[in-house]
Amino acid sequence: MQIKVLGPGCPNCEEMTRRVKQAVDELGIEAEIEKVTDMAEIMKHTMSTPGLVVDGKLVHAGKPLPPVEKIKSMIGG
Amino acid sequence: MLKWIADVVVFKVFGLSSQTKLGDALHFFVYDTLKIFLFLAVVIFVVSFIRSYFPPERTKRILSHKRLFIGNILAALLGIVTPFCSCSAVPLFIGFVEAGVPLGVTFSFLISSPMVNEIAVVLLYSLFGWKITAIYIGAGLSVAIFGGIIIGKLGLEHWVEEYVYKIRTGQGTEVIKQSFRERLDYAKWNTKDILRRVWLFILIAIGIGGFIHGYVPEEFLTRIAGPGNPLAVPAAVVLGVPLYSNAAGVIPIVYALMEKGLSMGTVLAFMMAVTALSLPEMIILRKVLKPQMLGVFAGIMTITIIGVGYLFNAIL
């Protein structure tokens, strides 16, 4: 599974990455987490950061950040 | 109900008498705290829910190719309901430019969004009443509308970084479909999230109202920055511009300044300068704007806010 966290590097994006890692750990699945900071790349998916893309599909964008439990269901646990 | 809780907490749990100064002050503090937090939670929840229907993608479509003036008014109003935080400023800016939103209209949005929001409105209303709140909203929107119009008229498109015009997102960004249940969930998370970030500032503001009231000599600030000093407004704005805070953070300061006799126009101008312009946001916007553009933006905002301050001092 390929997971991308989209965001220019603000505190919210860091927090999002942390929660995604925790969700992946708790689910115990194999996933590659990539942080995308390139604006053109981010803009292909969303205007609201932080964004979460799972296997090429946008599943979350902007604030408020979803709780870890919700992220688990987003990445299909 | 709230009064009853405050009665129980102060008079039963702490065993204070309503006749004592401390008991009275504490009662006021507990009652006000409960009232404001309850009010804030309800308003943030409702606004967050409404906001879920206004993603930036939708705002962008509404504002696309809008004319000056009408576009600026719409942008300032949409700034209130579109969810936006300064870390999203860059993708938002690029998205707006790509969709053909005029530069001046984009700025009206960027100005109004941090300045006029539900937290500012609830706190102003709770602490100062509806009249001051209405004046603040009106002034905030005016600054956003006219600031944007001036920037639009100046024709500064060449001071936007070139790469912004080259980014093409193809079919455009997606909007995630949300169910009613999910919208409610998001509203709940947002309410919790905001309250967690602002509760301390609000307690301080209420505390100033309940306890510090009357302990600092009023003449001190009035003498140096009261209505008699014509330089009070520009001084407050110039001080406020580099300071960075959201509406909740600046309210305790605003409250204290008002208590100490600064005039309304000066205080509101200070609050606008703090919330609308900040160094961190400038640094973020530097990614899409050339330094000259940032300078013009800061200059226009400073002058407009000073104007609003003088106007209020004259009419209030």
Short mmCIF file of C-alpha atoms in Angstrom, two decimals:
data_model
loop_
_atom_site.label_atom_id
_atom_site.label_comp_id
_atom_site.label_asym_id
_atom_site.label_seq_id
_atom_site.Cartn_x
_atom_site.Cartn_y
_atom_site.Cartn_z
CA MET A 1 0.00 0.00 0.00
CA GLN A 2 1.22 3.48 -0.82
CA ILE A 3 0.31 6.38 1.45
CA LYS A 4 1.13 10.02 0.76
CA VAL A 5 0.84 12.85 3.26
CA LEU A 6 0.51 16.14 1.38
CA GLY A 7 1.64 19.37 2.98
CA PRO A 8 4.29 22.08 2.79
CA GLY A 9 5.61 21.23 6.27
CA CYS A 10 3.43 23.08 8.74
CA PRO A 11 2.79 21.70 12.25
CA ASN A 12 -0.53 20.22 11.13
CA CYS A 13 1.19 18.22 8.40
CA GLU A 14 3.73 16.88 10.90
CA GLU A 15 0.92 15.86 13.23
CA MET A 16 -0.89 14.19 10.32
CA THR A 17 2.22 12.17 9.42
CA ARG A 18 2.60 11.11 13.03
CA ARG A 19 -1.01 9.92 13.20
CA VAL A 20 -0.74 8.05 9.89
CA LYS A 21 2.38 6.24 11.12
CA GLN A 22 0.58 5.31 14.32
CA ALA A 23 -2.44 4.05 12.37
CA VAL A 24 -0.22 1.92 10.11
CA ASP A 25 1.64 0.52 13.12
CA GLU A 26 -1.52 -0.33 14.99
CA LEU A 27 -3.03 -2.01 11.95
CA GLY A 28 0.22 -3.91 11.41
CA ILE A 29 0.07 -3.53 7.64
CA GLU A 30 2.81 -3.06 5.05
CA ALA A 31 2.69 0.51 3.82
CA GLU A 32 5.06 3.00 2.33
CA ILE A 33 4.51 6.47 3.78
CA GLU A 34 5.73 9.36 1.69
CA LYS A 35 5.71 13.03 2.65
CA VAL A 36 4.93 15.23 -0.35
CA THR A 37 6.04 18.83 -0.08
CA ASP A 38 6.23 19.78 -3.75
CA MET A 39 3.47 22.29 -4.41
CA ALA A 40 2.71 21.18 -7.97
CA GLU A 41 2.39 17.60 -6.74
CA ILE A 42 0.13 18.62 -3.84
CA MET A 43 -2.04 20.68 -6.16
CA LYS A 44 -2.76 17.62 -8.29
CA HIS A 45 -4.83 16.35 -5.39
CA THR A 46 -6.09 19.16 -3.22
CA MET A 47 -5.99 22.83 -2.21
CA SER A 48 -6.39 22.10 1.49
CA THR A 49 -3.45 20.77 3.42
CA PRO A 50 -2.71 18.44 5.05
CA GLY A 51 -4.00 15.92 2.53
CA LEU A 52 -3.97 12.14 2.73
CA VAL A 53 -3.71 10.04 -0.42
CA VAL A 54 -4.03 6.25 -0.29
CA ASP A 55 -3.07 4.35 -3.43
CA GLY A 56 -3.58 7.43 -5.57
CA LYS A 57 -6.95 8.37 -4.09
CA LEU A 58 -7.52 11.43 -1.91
CA VAL A 59 -9.23 10.36 1.32
CA HIS A 60 -8.77 13.43 3.50
CA ALA A 61 -8.01 17.13 2.97
CA GLY A 62 -7.54 20.05 5.31
CA LYS A 63 -8.33 20.73 8.92
CA PRO A 64 -9.53 19.35 11.30
CA LEU A 65 -7.26 16.31 11.32
CA PRO A 66 -9.03 13.00 11.63
CA PRO A 67 -8.32 10.96 14.79
CA VAL A 68 -6.11 7.87 14.46
CA GLU A 69 -9.15 5.56 14.57
CA LYS A 70 -10.66 7.33 11.57
CA ILE A 71 -7.37 7.21 9.66
CA LYS A 72 -7.31 3.46 10.23
CA SER A 73 -10.64 3.07 8.47
CA MET A 74 -9.50 5.46 5.72
CA ILE A 75 -6.49 3.36 4.87
CA GLY A 76 -8.72 0.34 4.88
CA GLY A 77 -7.95 -1.47 8.09
CA MET B 1 -28.82 26.46 35.20
CA LEU B 2 -25.33 27.91 34.73
CA LYS B 3 -25.93 30.29 37.59
CA TRP B 4 -26.91 27.34 39.75
CA ILE B 5 -23.67 25.50 38.89
CA ALA B 6 -21.67 28.63 39.71
CA ASP B 7 -23.56 28.96 43.01
CA VAL B 8 -22.79 25.36 43.96
CA VAL B 9 -19.11 25.55 42.99
CA VAL B 10 -18.33 28.84 44.70
CA PHE B 11 -20.62 28.89 47.74
CA LYS B 12 -20.89 25.15 48.51
CA VAL B 13 -17.63 23.58 47.29
CA PHE B 14 -15.33 26.48 48.16
CA GLY B 15 -17.55 27.60 51.03
CA LEU B 16 -17.22 31.28 50.18
CA SER B 17 -19.89 33.80 51.01
CA SER B 18 -21.57 35.86 48.30
CA GLN B 19 -21.03 38.88 50.53
CA THR B 20 -17.24 38.77 50.27
CA LYS B 21 -15.33 40.39 47.46
CA LEU B 22 -13.50 37.17 46.62
CA GLY B 23 -16.68 35.09 46.61
CA ASP B 24 -18.37 37.56 44.34
CA ALA B 25 -15.42 37.77 41.95
CA LEU B 26 -15.04 33.99 41.81
CA HIS B 27 -18.75 33.56 41.18
CA PHE B 28 -18.54 36.01 38.29
CA PHE B 29 -15.50 34.15 36.93
CA VAL B 30 -17.09 30.68 37.10
CA TYR B 31 -20.39 31.85 35.65
CA ASP B 32 -18.77 33.77 32.79
CA THR B 33 -16.40 30.92 31.99
CA LEU B 34 -19.24 28.40 31.74
CA LYS B 35 -21.33 30.77 29.66
CA ILE B 36 -18.60 31.70 27.19
CA PHE B 37 -17.28 28.16 26.72
CA LEU B 38 -20.75 26.76 26.15
CA PHE B 39 -21.53 29.51 23.67
CA LEU B 40 -18.19 29.06 21.92
CA ALA B 41 -18.58 25.29 21.63
CA VAL B 42 -22.06 25.60 20.11
CA VAL B 43 -21.03 28.29 17.63
CA ILE B 44 -17.81 26.55 16.54
CA PHE B 45 -19.74 23.32 16.05
CA VAL B 46 -22.43 24.95 13.91
CA VAL B 47 -19.93 27.00 11.88
CA SER B 48 -17.68 23.97 11.30
CA PHE B 49 -20.68 22.04 10.04
CA ILE B 50 -21.67 24.84 7.65
CA ARG B 51 -18.04 25.13 6.52
CA SER B 52 -17.98 21.53 5.39
CA TYR B 53 -20.25 22.68 2.55
CA PHE B 54 -17.77 25.38 1.47
CA PRO B 55 -14.47 23.68 0.61
CA PRO B 56 -11.91 26.02 -1.03
CA GLU B 57 -12.58 24.25 -4.35
CA ARG B 58 -16.13 25.56 -4.29
CA THR B 59 -15.12 29.07 -3.20
CA LYS B 60 -12.62 29.08 -6.05
CA ARG B 61 -15.33 28.24 -8.59
CA ILE B 62 -17.62 30.94 -7.22
CA LEU B 63 -14.89 33.59 -7.42
CA SER B 64 -13.48 32.54 -10.77
CA HIS B 65 -13.44 35.43 -13.29
CA LYS B 66 -15.51 37.64 -10.99
CA ARG B 67 -15.26 41.35 -11.62
CA LEU B 68 -13.61 43.83 -9.34
CA PHE B 69 -15.86 45.08 -6.55
CA ILE B 70 -18.56 42.37 -6.72
CA GLY B 71 -15.78 39.80 -6.62
CA ASN B 72 -14.10 41.53 -3.67
CA ILE B 73 -17.32 41.66 -1.65
CA LEU B 74 -18.04 37.99 -2.35
CA ALA B 75 -14.45 37.02 -1.51
CA ALA B 76 -14.52 38.87 1.82
CA LEU B 77 -17.80 37.15 2.76
CA LEU B 78 -16.60 33.72 1.65
CA GLY B 79 -13.48 34.30 3.73
CA ILE B 80 -15.69 33.93 6.80
CA VAL B 81 -17.11 30.51 5.88
CA THR B 82 -14.31 28.83 3.93
CA PRO B 83 -12.10 26.72 6.19
CA PHE B 84 -8.58 28.00 5.87
CA CYS B 85 -5.42 28.06 7.89
CA SER B 86 -2.30 29.98 6.99
CA CYS B 87 -0.35 26.79 6.19
CA SER B 88 -2.83 26.22 3.34
CA ALA B 89 -2.27 29.74 2.01
CA VAL B 90 0.12 28.67 -0.75
CA PRO B 91 -1.94 25.88 -2.37
CA LEU B 92 -5.00 28.05 -1.99
CA PHE B 93 -3.33 31.00 -3.67
CA ILE B 94 -2.09 28.88 -6.57
CA GLY B 95 -5.51 27.26 -6.95
CA PHE B 96 -7.21 30.66 -7.07
CA VAL B 97 -4.78 32.04 -9.65
CA GLU B 98 -5.14 28.97 -11.83
CA ALA B 99 -8.93 29.18 -11.70
CA GLY B 100 -8.78 32.77 -12.95
CA VAL B 101 -9.68 34.50 -9.69
CA PRO B 102 -8.35 38.07 -10.06
CA LEU B 103 -5.42 38.98 -7.80
CA GLY B 104 -7.31 41.70 -5.92
CA VAL B 105 -10.21 39.33 -5.25
CA THR B 106 -7.81 36.66 -3.96
CA PHE B 107 -6.38 39.21 -1.53
CA SER B 108 -9.82 40.17 -0.25
CA PHE B 109 -10.23 36.51 0.68
CA LEU B 110 -6.79 36.22 2.28
CA ILE B 111 -7.39 39.35 4.37
CA SER B 112 -10.88 38.59 5.61
CA SER B 113 -10.34 34.92 6.45
CA PRO B 114 -8.07 35.23 9.53
CA MET B 115 -9.57 38.53 10.71
CA VAL B 116 -13.29 37.81 10.73
CA ASN B 117 -14.14 34.39 12.12
CA GLU B 118 -16.46 32.71 14.57
CA ILE B 119 -14.03 32.79 17.50
CA ALA B 120 -13.51 36.55 17.19
CA VAL B 121 -17.24 37.07 16.90
CA VAL B 122 -18.19 34.95 19.93
CA LEU B 123 -15.52 36.46 22.16
CA LEU B 124 -16.25 40.05 21.16
CA TYR B 125 -19.95 39.45 21.67
CA SER B 126 -19.49 37.81 25.08
CA LEU B 127 -17.12 40.43 26.42
CA PHE B 128 -18.18 43.65 24.69
CA GLY B 129 -21.74 43.16 23.40
CA TRP B 130 -23.32 43.03 19.96
CA LYS B 131 -22.63 46.63 18.96
CA ILE B 132 -18.84 46.34 19.12
CA THR B 133 -19.08 42.93 17.43
CA ALA B 134 -21.10 44.31 14.52
CA ILE B 135 -18.66 47.20 14.16
CA TYR B 136 -15.70 44.82 14.13
CA ILE B 137 -17.26 42.56 11.48
CA GLY B 138 -18.21 45.56 9.34
CA ALA B 139 -14.76 47.07 9.66
CA GLY B 140 -13.00 43.76 8.98
CA LEU B 141 -15.02 43.18 5.83
CA SER B 142 -14.44 46.77 4.68
CA VAL B 143 -10.68 46.46 5.14
CA ALA B 144 -10.72 43.18 3.17
CA ILE B 145 -12.89 44.58 0.38
CA PHE B 146 -11.05 47.88 -0.07
CA GLY B 147 -7.59 46.43 0.48
CA GLY B 148 -8.35 43.89 -2.27
CA ILE B 149 -9.78 46.53 -4.62
CA ILE B 150 -6.67 48.72 -4.24
CA ILE B 151 -4.36 45.75 -4.91
CA GLY B 152 -6.51 44.82 -7.93
CA LYS B 153 -6.39 48.38 -9.31
CA LEU B 154 -2.61 48.56 -8.99
CA GLY B 155 -2.20 45.68 -11.46
CA LEU B 156 0.61 43.86 -9.67
CA GLU B 157 0.27 40.46 -11.36
CA HIS B 158 3.95 40.60 -12.39
CA TRP B 159 4.93 40.56 -8.70
CA VAL B 160 3.54 37.08 -8.30
CA GLU B 161 6.24 34.40 -8.69
CA GLU B 162 6.27 33.15 -12.31
CA TYR B 163 6.03 29.47 -11.46
CA VAL B 164 2.57 30.06 -9.97
CA TYR B 165 1.21 30.74 -13.46
CA LYS B 166 2.85 27.60 -14.82
CA ILE B 167 1.35 25.09 -12.42
CA ARG B 168 -1.38 23.15 -14.15
CA THR B 169 -3.37 20.69 -12.15
CA GLY B 170 -5.10 19.25 -15.22
CA GLN B 171 -8.61 18.17 -14.40
CA GLY B 172 -8.40 20.10 -11.14
CA THR B 173 -8.42 19.02 -7.56
CA GLU B 174 -11.00 16.66 -6.14
CA VAL B 175 -13.49 17.30 -3.40
CA ILE B 176 -14.11 14.38 -1.07
CA LYS B 177 -17.77 13.44 -0.78
CA GLN B 178 -18.89 13.51 2.84
CA SER B 179 -21.95 11.99 4.39
CA PHE B 180 -24.08 13.94 6.86
CA ARG B 181 -22.66 11.79 9.65
CA GLU B 182 -19.08 12.56 8.56
CA ARG B 183 -19.78 16.29 8.48
CA LEU B 184 -21.03 16.08 12.05
CA ASP B 185 -17.89 14.16 13.01
CA TYR B 186 -15.65 16.79 11.46
CA ALA B 187 -17.55 19.56 13.23
CA LYS B 188 -17.04 17.70 16.52
CA TRP B 189 -13.28 17.25 15.97
CA ASN B 190 -12.90 20.85 14.95
CA THR B 191 -14.73 22.09 18.04
CA LYS B 192 -12.50 19.99 20.30
CA ASP B 193 -9.39 21.02 18.41
CA ILE B 194 -10.12 24.76 18.59
CA LEU B 195 -11.20 24.70 22.24
CA ARG B 196 -8.03 22.85 23.15
CA ARG B 197 -5.95 25.58 21.52
CA VAL B 198 -7.79 28.63 22.86
CA TRP B 199 -9.12 27.77 26.33
CA LEU B 200 -6.19 29.28 28.20
CA PHE B 201 -6.42 32.64 26.39
CA ILE B 202 -10.13 32.82 27.09
CA LEU B 203 -9.65 32.07 30.78
CA ILE B 204 -7.09 34.87 30.92
CA ALA B 205 -9.52 37.27 29.24
CA ILE B 206 -12.30 36.38 31.67
CA GLY B 207 -9.86 36.58 34.55
CA ILE B 208 -8.93 40.11 33.56
CA GLY B 209 -12.62 40.97 33.62
CA GLY B 210 -13.20 39.37 37.02
CA PHE B 211 -10.10 40.18 39.04
CA ILE B 212 -7.65 42.68 37.59
CA HIS B 213 -10.50 45.12 36.95
CA GLY B 214 -9.74 48.26 38.86
CA TYR B 215 -6.27 47.36 40.14
CA VAL B 216 -4.08 49.07 37.55
CA PRO B 217 -4.28 52.86 37.45
CA GLU B 218 -6.36 53.87 34.46
CA GLU B 219 -4.72 57.19 33.83
CA PHE B 220 -1.42 55.59 32.90
CA LEU B 221 -2.36 54.20 29.50
CA THR B 222 -4.97 56.85 28.87
CA ARG B 223 -2.33 59.51 29.22
CA ILE B 224 0.05 57.96 26.69
CA ALA B 225 -2.44 56.39 24.28
CA GLY B 226 -5.88 57.80 25.05
CA PRO B 227 -8.25 59.65 22.72
CA GLY B 228 -6.23 62.84 23.18
CA ASN B 229 -3.18 61.44 21.42
CA PRO B 230 -3.51 61.49 17.62
CA LEU B 231 -0.58 59.09 17.25
CA ALA B 232 -2.25 56.35 19.34
CA VAL B 233 -3.85 54.61 16.34
CA PRO B 234 -0.75 54.38 14.11
CA ALA B 235 1.34 53.37 17.10
CA ALA B 236 -1.09 50.55 18.00
CA VAL B 237 -1.18 49.30 14.40
CA VAL B 238 2.57 49.43 13.87
CA LEU B 239 3.01 47.52 17.14
CA GLY B 240 0.35 45.01 16.15
CA VAL B 241 1.55 44.13 12.64
CA PRO B 242 4.61 42.02 13.57
CA LEU B 243 2.80 40.40 16.51
CA TYR B 244 1.25 37.11 15.61
CA SER B 245 -1.81 35.70 17.24
CA ASN B 246 -5.23 34.38 16.40
CA ALA B 247 -8.34 36.20 17.52
CA ALA B 248 -8.55 34.21 20.77
CA GLY B 249 -5.00 35.06 21.75
CA VAL B 250 -5.32 38.78 21.19
CA ILE B 251 -8.65 39.21 23.00
CA PRO B 252 -7.20 39.20 26.55
CA ILE B 253 -4.84 42.01 25.53
CA VAL B 254 -7.67 43.89 23.84
CA TYR B 255 -9.79 43.49 26.94
CA ALA B 256 -7.06 44.74 29.23
CA LEU B 257 -6.32 47.76 26.98
CA MET B 258 -9.99 48.73 26.90
CA GLU B 259 -10.29 48.38 30.66
CA LYS B 260 -7.38 50.73 31.00
CA GLY B 261 -9.02 53.45 29.01
CA LEU B 262 -7.74 53.11 25.45
CA SER B 263 -10.37 54.22 22.98
CA MET B 264 -12.36 51.66 20.99
CA GLY B 265 -11.00 52.58 17.58
CA THR B 266 -7.41 52.25 18.74
CA VAL B 267 -8.07 48.86 20.31
CA LEU B 268 -9.99 47.44 17.33
CA ALA B 269 -7.28 48.66 14.95
CA PHE B 270 -4.72 46.90 17.13
CA MET B 271 -6.74 43.67 17.05
CA MET B 272 -7.07 43.81 13.26
CA ALA B 273 -3.37 44.45 12.78
CA VAL B 274 -2.50 41.46 14.94
CA THR B 275 -4.90 39.00 13.31
CA ALA B 276 -4.75 40.12 9.67
CA LEU B 277 -1.02 40.55 9.25
CA SER B 278 1.71 38.40 10.67
CA LEU B 279 5.32 37.61 10.02
CA PRO B 280 4.80 33.82 9.72
CA GLU B 281 2.05 34.33 7.15
CA MET B 282 4.29 36.71 5.21
CA ILE B 283 7.04 34.08 5.16
CA ILE B 284 4.57 31.51 3.85
CA LEU B 285 3.23 33.92 1.20
CA ARG B 286 6.79 34.70 0.12
CA LYS B 287 6.69 31.33 -1.67
CA VAL B 288 4.20 32.73 -4.16
CA LEU B 289 4.74 36.50 -3.96
CA LYS B 290 7.78 38.63 -4.66
CA PRO B 291 9.07 40.82 -1.81
CA GLN B 292 7.77 43.99 -3.51
CA MET B 293 4.26 42.51 -3.51
CA LEU B 294 4.52 41.62 0.19
CA GLY B 295 5.66 45.17 0.91
CA VAL B 296 2.72 46.67 -0.97
CA PHE B 297 0.33 44.26 0.76
CA ALA B 298 1.64 45.12 4.24
CA GLY B 299 1.65 48.84 3.41
CA ILE B 300 -1.93 48.91 2.13
CA MET B 301 -3.15 46.90 5.11
CA THR B 302 -1.38 49.13 7.60
CA ILE B 303 -2.81 52.31 6.07
CA THR B 304 -6.34 50.90 5.74
CA ILE B 305 -6.41 49.65 9.33
CA ILE B 306 -5.08 52.97 10.64
CA GLY B 307 -7.88 54.68 8.67
CA VAL B 308 -10.48 52.41 10.27
CA GLY B 309 -9.07 53.16 13.72
CA TYR B 310 -9.33 56.94 13.20
CA LEU B 311 -12.83 56.57 11.79
CA PHE B 312 -14.04 54.67 14.86
CA ASN B 313 -12.38 57.04 17.27
CA ALA B 314 -14.18 59.86 15.49
CA ILE B 315 -17.67 58.32 15.45
CA LEU B 316 -17.78 56.28 18.68
#
